[in-house]
Structure formats: C-alpha cells, structure tokens
PDB file of C-alpha atoms in Angstrom:
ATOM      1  CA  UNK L  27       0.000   0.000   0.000  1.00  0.00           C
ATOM      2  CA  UNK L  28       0.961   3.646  -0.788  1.00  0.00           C
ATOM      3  CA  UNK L  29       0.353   5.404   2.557  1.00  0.00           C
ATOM      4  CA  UNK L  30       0.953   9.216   0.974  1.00  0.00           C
ATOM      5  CA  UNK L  31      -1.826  10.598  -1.028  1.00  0.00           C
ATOM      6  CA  UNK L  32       0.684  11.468  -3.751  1.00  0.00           C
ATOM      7  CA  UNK L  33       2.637   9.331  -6.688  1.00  0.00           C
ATOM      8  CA  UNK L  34       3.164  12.569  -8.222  1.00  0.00           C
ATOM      9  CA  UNK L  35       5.507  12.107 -11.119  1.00  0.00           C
ATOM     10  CA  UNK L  36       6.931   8.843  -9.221  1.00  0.00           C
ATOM     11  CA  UNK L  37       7.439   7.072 -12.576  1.00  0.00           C
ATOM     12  CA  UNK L  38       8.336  10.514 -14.754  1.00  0.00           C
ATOM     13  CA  UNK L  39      11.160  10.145 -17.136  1.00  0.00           C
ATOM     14  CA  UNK L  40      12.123   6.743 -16.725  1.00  0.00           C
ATOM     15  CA  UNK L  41      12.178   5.308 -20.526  1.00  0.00           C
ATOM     16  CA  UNK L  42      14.335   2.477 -19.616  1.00  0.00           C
ATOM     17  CA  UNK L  43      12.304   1.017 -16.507  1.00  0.00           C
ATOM     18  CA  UNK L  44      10.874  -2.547 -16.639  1.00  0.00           C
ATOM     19  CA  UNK L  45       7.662  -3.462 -15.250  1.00  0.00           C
ATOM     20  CA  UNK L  46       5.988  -6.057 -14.921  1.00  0.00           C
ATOM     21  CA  UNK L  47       2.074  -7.276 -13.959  1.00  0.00           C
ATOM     22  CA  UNK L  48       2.230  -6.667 -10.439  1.00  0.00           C
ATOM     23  CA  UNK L  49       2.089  -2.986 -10.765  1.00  0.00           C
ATOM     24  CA  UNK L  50      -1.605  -3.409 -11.627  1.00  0.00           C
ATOM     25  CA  UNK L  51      -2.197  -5.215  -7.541  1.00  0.00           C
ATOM     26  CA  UNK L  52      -0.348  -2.087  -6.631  1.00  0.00           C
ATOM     27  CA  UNK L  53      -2.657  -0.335  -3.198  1.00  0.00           C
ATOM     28  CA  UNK L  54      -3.067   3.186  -4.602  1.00  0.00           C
ATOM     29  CA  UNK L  55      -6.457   3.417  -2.659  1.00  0.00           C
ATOM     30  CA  UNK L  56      -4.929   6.932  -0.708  1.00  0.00           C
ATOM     31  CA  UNK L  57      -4.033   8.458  -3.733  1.00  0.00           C
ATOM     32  CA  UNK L  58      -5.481  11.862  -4.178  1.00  0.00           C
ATOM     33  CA  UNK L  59      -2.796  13.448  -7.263  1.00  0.00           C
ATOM     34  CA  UNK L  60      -1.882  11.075  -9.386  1.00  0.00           C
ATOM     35  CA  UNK L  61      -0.582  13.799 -11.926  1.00  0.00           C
ATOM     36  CA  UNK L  62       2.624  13.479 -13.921  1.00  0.00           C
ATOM     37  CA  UNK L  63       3.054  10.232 -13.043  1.00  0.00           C
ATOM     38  CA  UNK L  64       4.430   7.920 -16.234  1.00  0.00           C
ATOM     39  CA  UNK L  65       5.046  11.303 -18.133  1.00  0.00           C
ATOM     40  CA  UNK L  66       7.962  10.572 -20.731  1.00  0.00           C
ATOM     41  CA  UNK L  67       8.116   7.248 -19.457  1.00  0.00           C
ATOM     42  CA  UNK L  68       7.809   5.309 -23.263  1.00  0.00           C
ATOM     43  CA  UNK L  69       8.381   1.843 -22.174  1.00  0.00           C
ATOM     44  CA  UNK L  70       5.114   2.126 -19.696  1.00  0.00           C
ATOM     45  CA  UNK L  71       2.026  -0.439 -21.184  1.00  0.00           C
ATOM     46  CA  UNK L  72       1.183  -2.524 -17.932  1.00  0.00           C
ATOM     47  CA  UNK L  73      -2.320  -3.434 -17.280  1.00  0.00           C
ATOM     48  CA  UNK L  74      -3.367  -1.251 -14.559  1.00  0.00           C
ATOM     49  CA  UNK L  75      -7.044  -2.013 -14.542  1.00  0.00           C
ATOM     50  CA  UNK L  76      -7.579  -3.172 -11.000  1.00  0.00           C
ATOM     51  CA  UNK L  77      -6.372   0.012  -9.211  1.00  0.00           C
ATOM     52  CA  UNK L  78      -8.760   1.227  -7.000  1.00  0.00           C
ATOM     53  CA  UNK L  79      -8.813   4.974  -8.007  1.00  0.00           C
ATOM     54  CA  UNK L  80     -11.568   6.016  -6.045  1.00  0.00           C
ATOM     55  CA  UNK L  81      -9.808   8.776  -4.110  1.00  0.00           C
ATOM     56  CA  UNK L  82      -8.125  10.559  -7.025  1.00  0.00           C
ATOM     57  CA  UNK L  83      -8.299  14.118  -7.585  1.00  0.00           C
ATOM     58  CA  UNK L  84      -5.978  14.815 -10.047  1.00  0.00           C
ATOM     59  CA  UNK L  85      -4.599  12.981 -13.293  1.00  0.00           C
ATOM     60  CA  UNK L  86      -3.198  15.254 -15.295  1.00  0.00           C
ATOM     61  CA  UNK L  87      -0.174  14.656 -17.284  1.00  0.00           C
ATOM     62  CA  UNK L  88      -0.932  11.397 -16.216  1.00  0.00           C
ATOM     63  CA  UNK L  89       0.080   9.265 -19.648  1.00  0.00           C
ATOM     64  CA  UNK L  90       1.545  12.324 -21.384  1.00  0.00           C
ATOM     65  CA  UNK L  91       4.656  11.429 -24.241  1.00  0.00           C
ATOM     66  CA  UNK L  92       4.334   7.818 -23.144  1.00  0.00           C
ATOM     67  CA  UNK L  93       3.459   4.608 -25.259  1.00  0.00           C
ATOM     68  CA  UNK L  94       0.469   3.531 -22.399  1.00  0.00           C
ATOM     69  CA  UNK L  95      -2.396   2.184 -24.691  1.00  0.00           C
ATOM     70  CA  UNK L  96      -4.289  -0.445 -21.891  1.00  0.00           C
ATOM     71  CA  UNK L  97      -8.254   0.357 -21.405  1.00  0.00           C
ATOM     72  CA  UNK L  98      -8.670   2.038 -17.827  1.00  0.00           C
ATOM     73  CA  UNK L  99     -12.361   2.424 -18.146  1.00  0.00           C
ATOM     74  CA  UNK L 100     -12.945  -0.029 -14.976  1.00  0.00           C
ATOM     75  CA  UNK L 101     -11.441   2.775 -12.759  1.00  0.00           C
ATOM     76  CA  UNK L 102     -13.313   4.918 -10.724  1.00  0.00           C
ATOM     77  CA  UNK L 103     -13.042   8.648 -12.037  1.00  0.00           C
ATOM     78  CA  UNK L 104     -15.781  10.086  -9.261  1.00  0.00           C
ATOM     79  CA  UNK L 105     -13.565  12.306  -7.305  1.00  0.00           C
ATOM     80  CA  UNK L 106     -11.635  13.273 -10.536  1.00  0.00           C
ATOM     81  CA  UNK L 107     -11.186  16.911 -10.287  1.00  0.00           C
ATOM     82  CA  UNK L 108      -8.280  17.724 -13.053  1.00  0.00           C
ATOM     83  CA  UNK L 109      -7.587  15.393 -15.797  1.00  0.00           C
ATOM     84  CA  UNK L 110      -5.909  18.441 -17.990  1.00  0.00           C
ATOM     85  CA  UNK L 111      -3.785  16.726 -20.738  1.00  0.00           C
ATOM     86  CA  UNK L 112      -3.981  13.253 -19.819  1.00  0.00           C
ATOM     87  CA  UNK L 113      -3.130  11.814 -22.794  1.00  0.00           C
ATOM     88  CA  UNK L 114      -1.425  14.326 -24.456  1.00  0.00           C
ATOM     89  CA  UNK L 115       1.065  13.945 -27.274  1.00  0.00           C
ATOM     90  CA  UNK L 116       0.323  10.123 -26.508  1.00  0.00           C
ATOM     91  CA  UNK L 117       0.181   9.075 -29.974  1.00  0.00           C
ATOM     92  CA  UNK L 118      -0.402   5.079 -28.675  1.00  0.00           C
ATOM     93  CA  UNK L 119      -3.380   5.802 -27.008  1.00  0.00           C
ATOM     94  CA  UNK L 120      -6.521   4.093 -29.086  1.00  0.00           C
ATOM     95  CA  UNK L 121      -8.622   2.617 -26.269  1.00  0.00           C
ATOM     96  CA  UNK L 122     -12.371   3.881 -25.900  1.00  0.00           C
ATOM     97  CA  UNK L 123     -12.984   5.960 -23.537  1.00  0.00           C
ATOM     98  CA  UNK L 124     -16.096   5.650 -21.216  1.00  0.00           C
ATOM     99  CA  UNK L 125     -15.419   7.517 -18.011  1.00  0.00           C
ATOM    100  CA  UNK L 126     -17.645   8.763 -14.989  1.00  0.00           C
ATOM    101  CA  UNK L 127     -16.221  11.801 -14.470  1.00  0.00           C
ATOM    102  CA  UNK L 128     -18.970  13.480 -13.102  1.00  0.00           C
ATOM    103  CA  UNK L 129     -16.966  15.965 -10.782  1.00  0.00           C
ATOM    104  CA  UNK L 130     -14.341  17.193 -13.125  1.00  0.00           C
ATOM    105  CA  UNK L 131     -13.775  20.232 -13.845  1.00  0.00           C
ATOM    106  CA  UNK L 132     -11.030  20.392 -16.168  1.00  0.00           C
ATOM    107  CA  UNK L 133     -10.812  18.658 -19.511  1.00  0.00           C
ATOM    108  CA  UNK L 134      -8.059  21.057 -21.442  1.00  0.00           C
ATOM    109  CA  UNK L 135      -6.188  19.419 -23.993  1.00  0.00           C
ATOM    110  CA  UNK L 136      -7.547  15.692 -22.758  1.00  0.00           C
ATOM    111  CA  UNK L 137      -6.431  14.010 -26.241  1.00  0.00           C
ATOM    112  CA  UNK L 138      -4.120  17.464 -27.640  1.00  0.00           C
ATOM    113  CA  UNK L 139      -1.844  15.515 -30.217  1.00  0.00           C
ATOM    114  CA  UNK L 140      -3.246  12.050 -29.475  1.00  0.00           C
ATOM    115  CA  UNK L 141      -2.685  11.323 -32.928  1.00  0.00           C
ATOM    116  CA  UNK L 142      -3.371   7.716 -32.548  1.00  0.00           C
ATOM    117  CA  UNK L 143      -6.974   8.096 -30.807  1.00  0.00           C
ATOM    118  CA  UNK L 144     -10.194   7.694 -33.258  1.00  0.00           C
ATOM    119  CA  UNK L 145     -12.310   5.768 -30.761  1.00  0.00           C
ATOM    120  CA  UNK L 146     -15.630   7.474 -29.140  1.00  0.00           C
ATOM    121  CA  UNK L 147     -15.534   8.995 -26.319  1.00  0.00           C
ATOM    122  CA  UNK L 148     -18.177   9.285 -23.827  1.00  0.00           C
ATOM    123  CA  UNK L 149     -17.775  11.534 -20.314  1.00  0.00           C
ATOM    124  CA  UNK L 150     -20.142  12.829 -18.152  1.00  0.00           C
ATOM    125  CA  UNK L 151     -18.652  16.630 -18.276  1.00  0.00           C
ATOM    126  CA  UNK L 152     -21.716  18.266 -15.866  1.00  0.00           C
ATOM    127  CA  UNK L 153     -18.835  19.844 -14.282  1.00  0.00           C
ATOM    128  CA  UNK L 154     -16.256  21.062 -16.336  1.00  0.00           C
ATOM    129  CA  UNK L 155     -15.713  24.327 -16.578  1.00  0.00           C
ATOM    130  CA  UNK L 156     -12.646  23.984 -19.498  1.00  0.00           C
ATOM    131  CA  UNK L 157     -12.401  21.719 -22.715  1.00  0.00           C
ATOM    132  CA  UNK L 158     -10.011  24.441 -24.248  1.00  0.00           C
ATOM    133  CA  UNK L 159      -7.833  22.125 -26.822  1.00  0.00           C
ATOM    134  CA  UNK L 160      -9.391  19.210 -26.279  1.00  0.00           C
ATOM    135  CA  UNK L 161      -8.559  17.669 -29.498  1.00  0.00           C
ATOM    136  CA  UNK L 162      -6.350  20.090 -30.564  1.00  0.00           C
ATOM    137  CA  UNK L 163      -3.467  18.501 -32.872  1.00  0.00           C
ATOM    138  CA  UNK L 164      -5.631  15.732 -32.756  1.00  0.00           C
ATOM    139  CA  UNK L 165      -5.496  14.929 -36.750  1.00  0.00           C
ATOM    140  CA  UNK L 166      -7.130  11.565 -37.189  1.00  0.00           C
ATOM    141  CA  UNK L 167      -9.641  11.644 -34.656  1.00  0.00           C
ATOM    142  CA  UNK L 168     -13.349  11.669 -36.337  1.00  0.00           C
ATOM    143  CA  UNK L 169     -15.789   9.719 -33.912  1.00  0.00           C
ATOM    144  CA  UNK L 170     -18.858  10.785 -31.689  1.00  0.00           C
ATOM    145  CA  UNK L 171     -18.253  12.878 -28.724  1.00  0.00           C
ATOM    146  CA  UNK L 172     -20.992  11.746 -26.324  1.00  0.00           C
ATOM    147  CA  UNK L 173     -20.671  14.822 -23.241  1.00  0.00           C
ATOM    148  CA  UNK L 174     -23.254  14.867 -20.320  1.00  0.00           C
ATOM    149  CA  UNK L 175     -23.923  18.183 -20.223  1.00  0.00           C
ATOM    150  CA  UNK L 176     -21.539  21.056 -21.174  1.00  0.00           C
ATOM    151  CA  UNK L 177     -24.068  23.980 -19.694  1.00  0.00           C
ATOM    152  CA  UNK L 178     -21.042  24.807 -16.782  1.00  0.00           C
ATOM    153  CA  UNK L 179     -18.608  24.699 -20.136  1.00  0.00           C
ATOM    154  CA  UNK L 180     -16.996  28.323 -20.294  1.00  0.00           C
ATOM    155  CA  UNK L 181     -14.030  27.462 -22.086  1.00  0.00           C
ATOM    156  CA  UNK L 182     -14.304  26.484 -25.733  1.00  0.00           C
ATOM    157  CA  UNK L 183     -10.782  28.157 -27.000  1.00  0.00           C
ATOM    158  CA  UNK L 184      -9.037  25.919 -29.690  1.00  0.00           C
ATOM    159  CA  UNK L 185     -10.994  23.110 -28.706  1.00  0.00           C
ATOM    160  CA  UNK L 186     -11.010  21.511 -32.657  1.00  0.00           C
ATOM    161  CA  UNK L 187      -8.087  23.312 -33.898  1.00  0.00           C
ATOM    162  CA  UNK L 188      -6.269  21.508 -35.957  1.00  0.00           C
ATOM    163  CA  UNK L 189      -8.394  18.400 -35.814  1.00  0.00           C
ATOM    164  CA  UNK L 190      -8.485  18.506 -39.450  1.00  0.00           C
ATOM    165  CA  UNK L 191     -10.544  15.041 -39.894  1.00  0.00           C
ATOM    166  CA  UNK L 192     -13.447  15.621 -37.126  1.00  0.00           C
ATOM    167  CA  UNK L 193     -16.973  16.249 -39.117  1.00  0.00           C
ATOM    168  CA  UNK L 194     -19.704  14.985 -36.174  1.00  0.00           C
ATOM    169  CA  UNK L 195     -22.629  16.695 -34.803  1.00  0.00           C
ATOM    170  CA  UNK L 196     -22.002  18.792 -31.723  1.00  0.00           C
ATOM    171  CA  UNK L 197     -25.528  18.992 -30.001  1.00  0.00           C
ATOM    172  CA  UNK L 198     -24.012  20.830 -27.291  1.00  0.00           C
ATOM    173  CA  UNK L 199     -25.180  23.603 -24.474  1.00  0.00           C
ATOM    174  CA  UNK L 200     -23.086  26.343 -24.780  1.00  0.00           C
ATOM    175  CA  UNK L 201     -25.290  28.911 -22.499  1.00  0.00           C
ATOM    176  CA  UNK L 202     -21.818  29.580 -20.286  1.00  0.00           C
ATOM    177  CA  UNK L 203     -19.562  29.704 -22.921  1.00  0.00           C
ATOM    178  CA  UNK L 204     -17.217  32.813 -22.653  1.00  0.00           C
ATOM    179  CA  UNK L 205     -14.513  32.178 -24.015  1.00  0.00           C
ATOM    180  CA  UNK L 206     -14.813  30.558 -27.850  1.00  0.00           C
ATOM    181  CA  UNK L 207     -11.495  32.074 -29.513  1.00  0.00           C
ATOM    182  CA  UNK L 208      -9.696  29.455 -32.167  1.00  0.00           C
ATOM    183  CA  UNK L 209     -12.493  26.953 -31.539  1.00  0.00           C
ATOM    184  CA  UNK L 210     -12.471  25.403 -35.430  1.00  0.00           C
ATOM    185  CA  UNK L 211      -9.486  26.947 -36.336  1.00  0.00           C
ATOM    186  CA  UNK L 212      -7.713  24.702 -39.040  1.00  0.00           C
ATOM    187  CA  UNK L 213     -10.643  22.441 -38.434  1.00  0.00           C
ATOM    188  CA  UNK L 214     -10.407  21.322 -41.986  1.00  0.00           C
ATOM    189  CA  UNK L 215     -13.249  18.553 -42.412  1.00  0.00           C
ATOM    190  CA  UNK L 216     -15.720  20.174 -39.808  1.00  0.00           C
ATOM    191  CA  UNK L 217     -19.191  20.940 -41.902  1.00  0.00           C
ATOM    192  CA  UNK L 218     -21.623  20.580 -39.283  1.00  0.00           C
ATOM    193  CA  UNK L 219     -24.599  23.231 -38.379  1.00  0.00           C
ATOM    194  CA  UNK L 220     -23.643  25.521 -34.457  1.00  0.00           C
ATOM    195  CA  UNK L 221     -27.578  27.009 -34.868  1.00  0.00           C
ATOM    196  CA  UNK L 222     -27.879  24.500 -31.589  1.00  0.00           C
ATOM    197  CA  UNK L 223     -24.965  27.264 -30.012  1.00  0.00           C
ATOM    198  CA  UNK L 224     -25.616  29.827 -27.598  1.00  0.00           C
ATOM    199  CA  UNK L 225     -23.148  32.436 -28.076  1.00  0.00           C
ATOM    200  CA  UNK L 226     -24.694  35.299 -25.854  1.00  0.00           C
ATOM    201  CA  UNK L 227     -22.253  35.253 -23.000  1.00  0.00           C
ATOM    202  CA  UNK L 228     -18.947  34.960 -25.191  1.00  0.00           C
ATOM    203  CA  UNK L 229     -16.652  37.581 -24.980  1.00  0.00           C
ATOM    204  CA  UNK L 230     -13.837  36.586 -27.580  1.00  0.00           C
ATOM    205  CA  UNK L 231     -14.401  34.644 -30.878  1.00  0.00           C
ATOM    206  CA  UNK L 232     -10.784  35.438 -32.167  1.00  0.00           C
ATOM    207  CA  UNK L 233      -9.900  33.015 -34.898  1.00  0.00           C
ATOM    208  CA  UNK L 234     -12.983  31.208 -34.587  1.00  0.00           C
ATOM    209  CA  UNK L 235     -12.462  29.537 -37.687  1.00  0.00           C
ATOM    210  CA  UNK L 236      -9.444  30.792 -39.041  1.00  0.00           C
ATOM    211  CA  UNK L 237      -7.618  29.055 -41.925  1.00  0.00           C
ATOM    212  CA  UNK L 238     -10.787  27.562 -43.094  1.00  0.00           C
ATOM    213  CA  UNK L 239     -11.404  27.555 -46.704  1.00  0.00           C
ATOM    214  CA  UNK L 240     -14.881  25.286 -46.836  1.00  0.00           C
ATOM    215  CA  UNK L 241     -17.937  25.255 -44.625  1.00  0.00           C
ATOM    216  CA  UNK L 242     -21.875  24.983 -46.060  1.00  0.00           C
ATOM    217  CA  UNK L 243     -22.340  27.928 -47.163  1.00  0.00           C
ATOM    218  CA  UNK L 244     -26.274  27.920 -45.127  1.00  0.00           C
ATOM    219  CA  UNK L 245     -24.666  26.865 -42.003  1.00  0.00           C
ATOM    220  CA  UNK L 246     -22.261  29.848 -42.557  1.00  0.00           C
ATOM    221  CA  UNK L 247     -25.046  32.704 -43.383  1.00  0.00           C
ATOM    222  CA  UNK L 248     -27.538  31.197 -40.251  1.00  0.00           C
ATOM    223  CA  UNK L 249     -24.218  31.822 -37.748  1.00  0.00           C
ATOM    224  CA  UNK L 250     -23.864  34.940 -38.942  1.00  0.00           C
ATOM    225  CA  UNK L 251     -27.446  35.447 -38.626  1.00  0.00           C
ATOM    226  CA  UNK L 252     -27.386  34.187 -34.780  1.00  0.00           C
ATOM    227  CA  UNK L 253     -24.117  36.558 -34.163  1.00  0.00           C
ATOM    228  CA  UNK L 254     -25.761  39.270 -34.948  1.00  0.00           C
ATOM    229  CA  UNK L 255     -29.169  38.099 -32.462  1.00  0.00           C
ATOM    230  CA  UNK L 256     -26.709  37.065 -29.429  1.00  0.00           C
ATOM    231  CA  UNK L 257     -23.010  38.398 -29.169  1.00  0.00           C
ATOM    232  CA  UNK L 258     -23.157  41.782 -27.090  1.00  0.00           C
ATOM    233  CA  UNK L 259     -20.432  43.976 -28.377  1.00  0.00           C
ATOM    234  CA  UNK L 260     -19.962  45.763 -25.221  1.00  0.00           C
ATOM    235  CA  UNK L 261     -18.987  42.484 -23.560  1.00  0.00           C
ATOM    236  CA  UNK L 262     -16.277  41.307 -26.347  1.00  0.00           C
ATOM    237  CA  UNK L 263     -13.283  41.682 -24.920  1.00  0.00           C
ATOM    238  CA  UNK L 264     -11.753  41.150 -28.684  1.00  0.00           C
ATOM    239  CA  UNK L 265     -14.023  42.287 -31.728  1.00  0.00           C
ATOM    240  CA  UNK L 266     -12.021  40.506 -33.800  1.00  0.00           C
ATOM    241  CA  UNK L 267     -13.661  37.087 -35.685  1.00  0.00           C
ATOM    242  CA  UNK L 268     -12.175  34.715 -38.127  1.00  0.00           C
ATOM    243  CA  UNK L 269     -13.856  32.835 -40.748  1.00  0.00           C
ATOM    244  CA  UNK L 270     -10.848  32.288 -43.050  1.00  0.00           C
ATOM    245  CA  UNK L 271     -12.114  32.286 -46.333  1.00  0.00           C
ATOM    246  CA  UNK L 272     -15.366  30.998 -46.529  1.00  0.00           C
ATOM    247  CA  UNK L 273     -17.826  32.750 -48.520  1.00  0.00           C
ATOM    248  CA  UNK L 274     -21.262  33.946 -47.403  1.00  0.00           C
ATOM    249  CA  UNK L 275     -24.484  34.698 -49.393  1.00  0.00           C
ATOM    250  CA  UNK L 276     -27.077  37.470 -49.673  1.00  0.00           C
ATOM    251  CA  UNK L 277     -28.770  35.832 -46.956  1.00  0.00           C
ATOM    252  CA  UNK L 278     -26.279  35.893 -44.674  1.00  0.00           C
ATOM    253  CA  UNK L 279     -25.004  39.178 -45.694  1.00  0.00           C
ATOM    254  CA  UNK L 280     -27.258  41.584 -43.881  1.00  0.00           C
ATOM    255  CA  UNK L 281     -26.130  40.386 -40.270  1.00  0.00           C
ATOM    256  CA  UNK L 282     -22.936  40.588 -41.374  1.00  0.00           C
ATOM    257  CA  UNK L 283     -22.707  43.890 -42.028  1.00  0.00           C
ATOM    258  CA  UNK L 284     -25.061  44.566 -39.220  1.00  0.00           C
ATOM    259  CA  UNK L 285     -21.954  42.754 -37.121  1.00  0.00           C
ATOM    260  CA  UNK L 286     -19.664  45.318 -38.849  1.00  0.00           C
ATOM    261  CA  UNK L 287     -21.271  48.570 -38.119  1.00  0.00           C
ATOM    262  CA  UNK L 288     -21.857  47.640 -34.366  1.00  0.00           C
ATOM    263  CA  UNK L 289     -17.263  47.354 -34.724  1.00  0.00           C
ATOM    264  CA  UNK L 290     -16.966  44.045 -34.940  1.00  0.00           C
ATOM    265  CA  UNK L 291     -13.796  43.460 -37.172  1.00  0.00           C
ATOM    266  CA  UNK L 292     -14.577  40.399 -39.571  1.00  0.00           C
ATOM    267  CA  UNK L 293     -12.235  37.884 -41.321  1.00  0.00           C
ATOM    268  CA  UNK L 294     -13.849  36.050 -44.263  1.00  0.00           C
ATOM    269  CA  UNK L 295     -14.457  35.048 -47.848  1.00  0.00           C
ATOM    270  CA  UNK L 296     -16.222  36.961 -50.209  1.00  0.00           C
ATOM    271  CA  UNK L 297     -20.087  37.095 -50.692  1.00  0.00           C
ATOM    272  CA  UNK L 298     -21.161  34.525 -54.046  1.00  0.00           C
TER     273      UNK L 298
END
C-alpha cells in the first residue's frame, strides 16, 4: 500500500524502466494526485485495470509522451477533479474511452496531439468548466463525442483546432460559454450546423475559424445570422472574428454587415 496521497511524477522520465504485472495489484487506494506520473516514461504499457482509483483528484499529465495504450475504463473517475492533458502527445493511445467523471472540472487538452486516438468517447462533463484544446493537434480523430452536459462549459478556446478530420454533430449547451477564440481553427473537415450554439455570453471569438477555406455555405449565413441576435459587443473583450475564407451569401449578408457597423472586425471570404 501507498500510505501518501501522492505518486506525483513517481514514474516521470524513466524510458528504460521494466515493469511487470504486479504494478496493476499495486494499493493506490490513498491516492489523491496522481498527476505526472508515467510522463515521458515510453516503455510504460502494464495493465493497470484493477487500481482502486476512487480517491483521485488529479490525473493530469498522467500518460503524457508515453506509449500507455491499456483500457482504464474499470477505474473509478468520481472524485476526478483535473484530468488536464492526460493523454497528451500520446500518440499510442486508441482505447475507448467511457469515463464517470462526473466531478471534473477540467478537460483542457484531454487528447491534444493524441494522434493515434479515433475511438468514441463518452464523459459525463456536468462539471467542467474547461475543454479548451481538447482535441487540438488531434489529426485523425473523427468519432462521436458523447458529453453529459456542457451547460457549466466556459471554455471552448481551440478546442477543434487543428483536428483537421473531425466532421460529427455537436448537439451541445453552450449557455456559459465565454470564451470561444480558435475553436475550429484549421478544423479542416468540420461541416456541421452551431444554430444548436448559444453564443450570448462569449466575450472573444478570435480566430474562430481561421484558416478555413470550406464550410456549407447555409450553415455559414444562419451563424452569422445568430451573431448578430446574441453576441453583445460591449462584452467582447476582442471584436475581432475569423472565418478564413469561406464565402457567405445574400442571406447571410445583412447580419454581417449589421456585425460590422456595431465594430466588430470580420475575417472572411467573399459574398457569391
């Protein structure tokens, strides 16, 4: 048994350790932060199914540059508070993900770079508060994302940039949203109607989708049409928004110019 509440990085940077099966009757029942701890470490891919996780807080970092790619979906993710870039720049990782994670609050960059992911994923995010570059770098990924409820979500920045492949429905609540800056930036493949979006409490759609070239050009006149209804200039704390250079149509065009003479500064293709 570990009696601390910490493994903290115990296993960080050790590319040469062996391990064997008995790390997975390892007694990590105390553990509270859990974070860091096989970052870097590339020879890591032990079962560790049985741990009883039940008292973690925080696993962040937790399989970060390493080669880990075992299911841990029997673990207990209840008291999960932070599990910021858990797999990140783990380009092994292809097991699907089906976590309780009901008290979490912190989902940034959960897959950024995970190049080897393209499994669903289903978490029950009812309280996270972040899922800022959640898939960002993510290039192959292009399955369902299955979230609880994202109404507590006020983070959105770069969550799909550079996720060039992903093109699925996001029938998400967006209510708290603040900050939505980069969201589909480089988002290559995404073609999928936001009229389901709430964007009245965002302050900053910088870059929203920047570098983007193709998007329907109805979905793209009805979000300029809901801009214009629900972003409240005097709350922007950057008036600046990116659509690369997708075109827009006559019936789009009227809320975007509305957008323009209210000082929003606007990024985008020319009207066809």
């Amino acid at each position: 048994m570990i009696n601390g509440d910490s493994i903290f990085e115990v296993f960080r940077n050790c590319p040469n350790l062996i391990y064997n099966s008995s790390i997975n009757s390892l007694d990590v029942s105390n553990v509270k932060d859990a974070s860091f701890l096989f970052i870097d470490s590339t020879s890591f891919n032990e079962d560790i199914s049985g741990w009883n996780t039940s008292n973690f807080e925080n696993i962040s970092f937790m399989f970060t540059r390493c080669n880990f790619n075992k299911s841990i979906n029997t673990w207990d993710f209840s008291n999960v508070l932070d599990c910021e870039s858990i797999f990140l720049n783990n380009t092994s990782y292809n097991e699907e993900i089906n976590w309780n994670t009901s008290s979490c609050e912190i989902f940034s960059a959960f897959l950024y770079g995970a190049t080897g992911y393209n499994k669903p994923v289903t978490l029950d995010t009812s309280s996270a508060l972040s899922l800022n570059r959640f898939l960002f770098i993510n290039t192959s990924f292009n399955e369902t994302l299955t979230f609880s409820d994202t109404s507590n979500v006020e983070n959105f920045s770069e969550c799909f940039r550079r996720a060039r492949a992903f093109n699925k429905p996001l029938n998400w609540d967006t209510s708290s949203a603040v900050n939505m800056s980069g969201m589909f930036r480089e988002a290559r493949d995404f073609n999928q109607p936001l009229n389901g979006f709430d964007f009245s409490n965002v302050t900053n759609m910088s870059n929203f989708m920047a570098s983007k070239s193709s998007y329907d050009i109805n979905y793209m006149d009805d979000l300029y049409i809901k801009l214009d209804q629900e972003l409240v200039f005097a709350n922007m704390v950057n008036v600046n928004i990116s659509f690369g250079t997708i075109p827009y149509s006559v019936n789009g065009a009227a809320a975007r110019a509305s957008l323009i003479n209210k000082g929003f500064v606007i990024e985008s293709g020319p009207q066809v």
